[in-house]
Amino acid sequence: GAVVSQHPSWVICKSGTSVKIECRSLDFQATTMFWYRQFPKQSLMLMATSNEGSKATYEQGVEKDKFLINHASLTLSTLTVTSAHPEDSSFYICSARDPRGSEREKTQYFGPGTRLLVL
Amino acid sequence: GIQVEQSPPDLILQEGANSTLRCNFSDSVNNLQWFHQNPWGQLINLFYIPSGTKQNGRLSATTVATERYSLLYISSSQTTDSGVYFCAVSTGGGNKLTFGTGTQLKVEL
């Protein structure tokens, strides 16, 4: 199946700093990637849709200036948490759809996630 | 937006037991996936099943799209089946997934 990687797998930073998380599709090209956030004991919430070569589309309530998304190539999307604060501590997960399947196959594949702790 | 509810929220099984997890959704969908989130947080794809029935080893899933629900069957459960099971759906053409509330499964020896 399709493989999606994320880096780093975990990060601890001081309040006020910025953190960049990378999401890569390793064996396929993804024109669209998705970023999710998951708080402990909760479900995943979609933050934004990352489109290669164009601006990301953010879900309601997600600050685009806080969570900067760049999708500069067909295999890489980055999420930058700017001026991070303790309330930004969470588990961030990206996903991508493998377009090589049939049109009816819209399976999304998920990266292993990045745990962010802001002190 | 679409609502996705899963039941039960928590489930404890003895190894070898069978179980059924349910996913109800409030609108028509064109994509439904089942995932297993392991203790390290990795989401593992189980099924892409917007309708019909599929089986993969000890797992099988059935989606009745007209009645807006999906079921995940786990047979002969093992301790490695422990974790959180999510269903996720999308509507329209954007492929954006809305996740359900999840079922926390613990399989004991």
mmCIF file of N, CA, C and O in Angstrom, chain B residues 8-64:
data_model
loop_
_atom_site.group_PDB
_atom_site.id
_atom_site.type_symbol
_atom_site.label_atom_id
_atom_site.label_comp_id
_atom_site.label_asym_id
_atom_site.label_seq_id
_atom_site.Cartn_x
_atom_site.Cartn_y
_atom_site.Cartn_z
ATOM 1 N N PRO B 8 -19.897 0.561 20.623
ATOM 2 C CA PRO B 8 -19.867 1.265 21.900
ATOM 3 C C PRO B 8 -18.632 2.155 21.997
ATOM 4 O O PRO B 8 -17.691 1.969 21.237
ATOM 5 N N PRO B 9 -18.599 3.082 22.917
ATOM 6 C CA PRO B 9 -17.399 3.920 23.087
ATOM 7 C C PRO B 9 -16.222 3.144 23.665
ATOM 8 O O PRO B 9 -15.076 3.438 23.330
ATOM 9 N N ASP B 10 -16.513 2.168 24.505
ATOM 10 C CA ASP B 10 -15.472 1.343 25.113
ATOM 11 C C ASP B 10 -15.911 -0.113 25.097
ATOM 12 O O ASP B 10 -17.102 -0.410 25.255
ATOM 13 N N LEU B 11 -14.937 -1.002 24.945
ATOM 14 C CA LEU B 11 -15.254 -2.426 24.865
ATOM 15 C C LEU B 11 -14.075 -3.221 25.404
ATOM 16 O O LEU B 11 -12.924 -2.981 25.007
ATOM 17 N N ILE B 12 -14.368 -4.132 26.324
ATOM 18 C CA ILE B 12 -13.334 -5.016 26.859
ATOM 19 C C ILE B 12 -13.723 -6.442 26.497
ATOM 20 O O ILE B 12 -14.845 -6.876 26.761
ATOM 21 N N LEU B 13 -12.793 -7.163 25.896
ATOM 22 C CA LEU B 13 -13.043 -8.532 25.461
ATOM 23 C C LEU B 13 -12.002 -9.483 26.026
ATOM 24 O O LEU B 13 -10.857 -9.086 26.272
ATOM 25 N N GLN B 14 -12.403 -10.717 26.196
ATOM 26 C CA GLN B 14 -11.446 -11.767 26.479
ATOM 27 C C GLN B 14 -10.886 -12.272 25.156
ATOM 28 O O GLN B 14 -11.606 -12.323 24.140
ATOM 29 N N GLU B 15 -9.635 -12.599 25.152
ATOM 30 C CA GLU B 15 -9.011 -13.115 23.927
ATOM 31 C C GLU B 15 -9.828 -14.276 23.371
ATOM 32 O O GLU B 15 -10.254 -15.157 24.113
ATOM 33 N N GLY B 16 -10.058 -14.235 22.073
ATOM 34 C CA GLY B 16 -10.831 -15.286 21.429
ATOM 35 C C GLY B 16 -12.279 -14.926 21.187
ATOM 36 O O GLY B 16 -12.970 -15.587 20.410
ATOM 37 N N ALA B 17 -12.757 -13.861 21.836
ATOM 38 C CA ALA B 17 -14.150 -13.459 21.684
ATOM 39 C C ALA B 17 -14.351 -12.717 20.364
ATOM 40 O O ALA B 17 -13.395 -12.221 19.748
ATOM 41 N N ASN B 18 -15.612 -12.636 19.969
ATOM 42 C CA ASN B 18 -15.994 -11.892 18.771
ATOM 43 C C ASN B 18 -16.664 -10.587 19.175
ATOM 44 O O ASN B 18 -17.207 -10.470 20.284
ATOM 45 N N SER B 19 -16.646 -9.602 18.275
ATOM 46 C CA SER B 19 -17.294 -8.325 18.587
ATOM 47 C C SER B 19 -17.760 -7.641 17.319
ATOM 48 O O SER B 19 -17.272 -7.922 16.221
ATOM 49 N N THR B 20 -18.703 -6.739 17.514
ATOM 50 C CA THR B 20 -19.232 -5.917 16.415
ATOM 51 C C THR B 20 -19.193 -4.462 16.826
ATOM 52 O O THR B 20 -19.731 -4.094 17.873
ATOM 53 N N LEU B 21 -18.564 -3.656 15.995
ATOM 54 C CA LEU B 21 -18.503 -2.210 16.231
ATOM 55 C C LEU B 21 -19.397 -1.527 15.197
ATOM 56 O O LEU B 21 -19.440 -1.949 14.039
ATOM 57 N N ARG B 22 -20.073 -0.476 15.626
ATOM 58 C CA ARG B 22 -21.036 0.172 14.748
ATOM 59 C C ARG B 22 -20.659 1.618 14.494
ATOM 60 O O ARG B 22 -20.121 2.305 15.374
ATOM 61 N N CYS B 23 -20.976 2.084 13.281
ATOM 62 C CA CYS B 23 -20.728 3.462 12.869
ATOM 63 C C CYS B 23 -21.997 3.971 12.202
ATOM 64 O O CYS B 23 -22.422 3.413 11.181
ATOM 65 N N ASN B 24 -22.605 4.996 12.779
ATOM 66 C CA ASN B 24 -23.787 5.628 12.203
ATOM 67 C C ASN B 24 -23.411 7.007 11.661
ATOM 68 O O ASN B 24 -22.689 7.749 12.325
ATOM 69 N N PHE B 25 -23.925 7.341 10.503
ATOM 70 C CA PHE B 25 -23.638 8.644 9.923
ATOM 71 C C PHE B 25 -24.941 9.297 9.459
ATOM 72 O O PHE B 25 -25.907 8.612 9.129
ATOM 73 N N SER B 26 -24.934 10.634 9.456
ATOM 74 C CA SER B 26 -26.181 11.388 9.345
ATOM 75 C C SER B 26 -26.549 11.795 7.914
ATOM 76 O O SER B 26 -27.613 12.371 7.705
ATOM 77 N N ASP B 27 -25.671 11.492 6.949
ATOM 78 C CA ASP B 27 -25.959 11.915 5.584
ATOM 79 C C ASP B 27 -25.360 10.895 4.606
ATOM 80 O O ASP B 27 -24.601 10.009 5.014
ATOM 81 N N SER B 28 -25.700 11.036 3.362
ATOM 82 C CA SER B 28 -25.140 10.145 2.345
ATOM 83 C C SER B 28 -23.643 10.376 2.213
ATOM 84 O O SER B 28 -23.174 11.509 2.308
ATOM 85 N N VAL B 29 -22.914 9.295 1.983
ATOM 86 C CA VAL B 29 -21.459 9.385 1.883
ATOM 87 C C VAL B 29 -20.984 8.722 0.596
ATOM 88 O O VAL B 29 -21.649 7.842 0.048
ATOM 89 N N ASN B 30 -19.833 9.184 0.125
ATOM 90 C CA ASN B 30 -19.226 8.528 -1.028
ATOM 91 C C ASN B 30 -17.911 7.866 -0.672
ATOM 92 O O ASN B 30 -17.212 7.330 -1.542
ATOM 93 N N ASN B 31 -17.548 7.928 0.597
ATOM 94 C CA ASN B 31 -16.339 7.272 1.060
ATOM 95 C C ASN B 31 -16.541 6.899 2.515
ATOM 96 O O ASN B 31 -17.046 7.712 3.307
ATOM 97 N N LEU B 32 -16.184 5.699 2.863
ATOM 98 C CA LEU B 32 -16.195 5.282 4.265
ATOM 99 C C LEU B 32 -14.991 4.376 4.476
ATOM 100 O O LEU B 32 -14.779 3.429 3.721
ATOM 101 N N GLN B 33 -14.216 4.703 5.481
ATOM 102 C CA GLN B 33 -13.043 3.902 5.797
ATOM 103 C C GLN B 33 -13.071 3.531 7.265
ATOM 104 O O GLN B 33 -13.540 4.308 8.109
ATOM 105 N N TRP B 34 -12.546 2.366 7.569
ATOM 106 C CA TRP B 34 -12.331 1.927 8.942
ATOM 107 C C TRP B 34 -10.824 1.915 9.200
ATOM 108 O O TRP B 34 -10.034 1.452 8.352
ATOM 109 N N PHE B 35 -10.465 2.410 10.383
ATOM 110 C CA PHE B 35 -9.060 2.461 10.787
ATOM 111 C C PHE B 35 -8.897 1.852 12.171
ATOM 112 O O PHE B 35 -9.804 1.905 13.008
ATOM 113 N N HIS B 36 -7.702 1.334 12.410
ATOM 114 C CA HIS B 36 -7.282 0.924 13.739
ATOM 115 C C HIS B 36 -6.123 1.831 14.133
ATOM 116 O O HIS B 36 -5.116 1.905 13.408
ATOM 117 N N GLN B 37 -6.281 2.554 15.243
ATOM 118 C CA GLN B 37 -5.188 3.383 15.737
ATOM 119 C C GLN B 37 -4.474 2.614 16.840
ATOM 120 O O GLN B 37 -5.074 2.326 17.894
ATOM 121 N N ASN B 38 -3.225 2.280 16.594
ATOM 122 C CA ASN B 38 -2.505 1.480 17.577
ATOM 123 C C ASN B 38 -2.028 2.353 18.741
ATOM 124 O O ASN B 38 -2.179 3.580 18.708
ATOM 125 N N PRO B 39 -1.486 1.751 19.789
ATOM 126 C CA PRO B 39 -1.094 2.538 20.969
ATOM 127 C C PRO B 39 -0.065 3.617 20.673
ATOM 128 O O PRO B 39 0.092 4.550 21.472
ATOM 129 N N TRP B 40 0.654 3.531 19.576
ATOM 130 C CA TRP B 40 1.647 4.551 19.225
ATOM 131 C C TRP B 40 1.039 5.667 18.363
ATOM 132 O O TRP B 40 1.728 6.585 17.967
ATOM 133 N N GLY B 41 -0.242 5.553 18.066
ATOM 134 C CA GLY B 41 -0.930 6.599 17.330
ATOM 135 C C GLY B 41 -1.062 6.378 15.843
ATOM 136 O O GLY B 41 -1.762 7.137 15.164
ATOM 137 N N GLN B 42 -0.397 5.383 15.311
ATOM 138 C CA GLN B 42 -0.459 5.135 13.873
ATOM 139 C C GLN B 42 -1.840 4.658 13.466
ATOM 140 O O GLN B 42 -2.385 3.742 14.091
ATOM 141 N N LEU B 43 -2.380 5.276 12.429
ATOM 142 C CA LEU B 43 -3.659 4.845 11.878
ATOM 143 C C LEU B 43 -3.408 3.801 10.800
ATOM 144 O O LEU B 43 -2.687 4.053 9.839
ATOM 145 N N ILE B 44 -3.994 2.661 10.978
ATOM 146 C CA ILE B 44 -3.823 1.556 10.048
ATOM 147 C C ILE B 44 -5.118 1.368 9.271
ATOM 148 O O ILE B 44 -6.187 1.223 9.878
ATOM 149 N N ASN B 45 -5.004 1.394 7.950
ATOM 150 C CA ASN B 45 -6.192 1.204 7.123
ATOM 151 C C ASN B 45 -6.715 -0.219 7.249
ATOM 152 O O ASN B 45 -5.957 -1.175 7.081
ATOM 153 N N LEU B 46 -7.992 -0.347 7.529
ATOM 154 C CA LEU B 46 -8.606 -1.663 7.583
ATOM 155 C C LEU B 46 -9.440 -1.918 6.334
ATOM 156 O O LEU B 46 -9.263 -2.922 5.658
ATOM 157 N N PHE B 47 -10.363 -1.009 6.060
ATOM 158 C CA PHE B 47 -11.244 -1.182 4.913
ATOM 159 C C PHE B 47 -11.607 0.167 4.291
ATOM 160 O O PHE B 47 -11.769 1.155 4.997
ATOM 161 N N TYR B 48 -11.718 0.156 2.981
ATOM 162 C CA TYR B 48 -12.402 1.201 2.233
ATOM 163 C C TYR B 48 -13.717 0.568 1.830
ATOM 164 O O TYR B 48 -13.745 -0.376 1.044
ATOM 165 N N ILE B 49 -14.827 1.046 2.370
ATOM 166 C CA ILE B 49 -16.083 0.334 2.181
ATOM 167 C C ILE B 49 -17.281 1.283 2.203
ATOM 168 O O ILE B 49 -18.046 1.301 3.172
ATOM 169 N N PRO B 50 -17.475 2.077 1.128
ATOM 170 C CA PRO B 50 -18.638 2.964 1.080
ATOM 171 C C PRO B 50 -19.961 2.207 0.944
ATOM 172 O O PRO B 50 -21.029 2.756 1.227
ATOM 173 N N SER B 51 -19.892 0.951 0.530
ATOM 174 C CA SER B 51 -21.080 0.108 0.478
ATOM 175 C C SER B 51 -20.627 -1.342 0.369
ATOM 176 O O SER B 51 -19.464 -1.627 0.043
ATOM 177 N N GLY B 52 -21.548 -2.243 0.695
ATOM 178 C CA GLY B 52 -21.248 -3.653 0.521
ATOM 179 C C GLY B 52 -20.509 -4.286 1.677
ATOM 180 O O GLY B 52 -20.483 -3.754 2.787
ATOM 181 N N THR B 53 -19.922 -5.436 1.433
ATOM 182 C CA THR B 53 -19.247 -6.225 2.448
ATOM 183 C C THR B 53 -17.865 -6.622 1.965
ATOM 184 O O THR B 53 -17.690 -6.967 0.800
ATOM 185 N N LYS B 54 -16.895 -6.550 2.883
ATOM 186 C CA LYS B 54 -15.542 -6.997 2.599
ATOM 187 C C LYS B 54 -15.034 -7.806 3.771
ATOM 188 O O LYS B 54 -15.455 -7.600 4.910
ATOM 189 N N GLN B 55 -14.090 -8.692 3.481
ATOM 190 C CA GLN B 55 -13.470 -9.477 4.550
ATOM 191 C C GLN B 55 -11.978 -9.513 4.340
ATOM 192 O O GLN B 55 -11.488 -9.576 3.211
ATOM 193 N N ASN B 56 -11.257 -9.456 5.470
ATOM 194 C CA ASN B 56 -9.810 -9.556 5.430
ATOM 195 C C ASN B 56 -9.372 -10.307 6.685
ATOM 196 O O ASN B 56 -9.290 -9.742 7.766
ATOM 197 N N GLY B 57 -9.163 -11.600 6.527
ATOM 198 C CA GLY B 57 -8.752 -12.420 7.678
ATOM 199 C C GLY B 57 -9.835 -12.488 8.731
ATOM 200 O O GLY B 57 -10.977 -12.840 8.454
ATOM 201 N N ARG B 58 -9.472 -12.094 9.952
ATOM 202 C CA ARG B 58 -10.436 -12.129 11.055
ATOM 203 C C ARG B 58 -11.373 -10.927 11.076
ATOM 204 O O ARG B 58 -12.273 -10.854 11.908
ATOM 205 N N LEU B 59 -11.129 -9.980 10.198
ATOM 206 C CA LEU B 59 -11.936 -8.773 10.162
ATOM 207 C C LEU B 59 -12.857 -8.788 8.950
ATOM 208 O O LEU B 59 -12.473 -9.271 7.876
ATOM 209 N N SER B 60 -14.035 -8.251 9.149
ATOM 210 C CA SER B 60 -14.925 -8.012 8.023
ATOM 211 C C SER B 60 -15.736 -6.758 8.305
ATOM 212 O O SER B 60 -15.842 -6.328 9.464
ATOM 213 N N ALA B 61 -16.261 -6.164 7.245
ATOM 214 C CA ALA B 61 -17.034 -4.940 7.396
ATOM 215 C C ALA B 61 -18.193 -4.952 6.429
ATOM 216 O O ALA B 61 -18.079 -5.502 5.321
ATOM 217 N N THR B 62 -19.268 -4.334 6.867
ATOM 218 C CA THR B 62 -20.469 -4.204 6.035
ATOM 219 C C THR B 62 -20.972 -2.785 6.155
ATOM 220 O O THR B 62 -21.106 -2.273 7.265
ATOM 221 N N THR B 63 -21.261 -2.153 5.019
ATOM 222 C CA THR B 63 -21.871 -0.827 5.011
ATOM 223 C C THR B 63 -23.203 -0.903 4.287
ATOM 224 O O THR B 63 -23.272 -1.385 3.154
ATOM 225 N N VAL B 64 -24.244 -0.436 4.980
ATOM 226 C CA VAL B 64 -25.572 -0.326 4.374
ATOM 227 C C VAL B 64 -25.806 1.161 4.150
ATOM 228 O O VAL B 64 -26.287 1.871 5.041
#
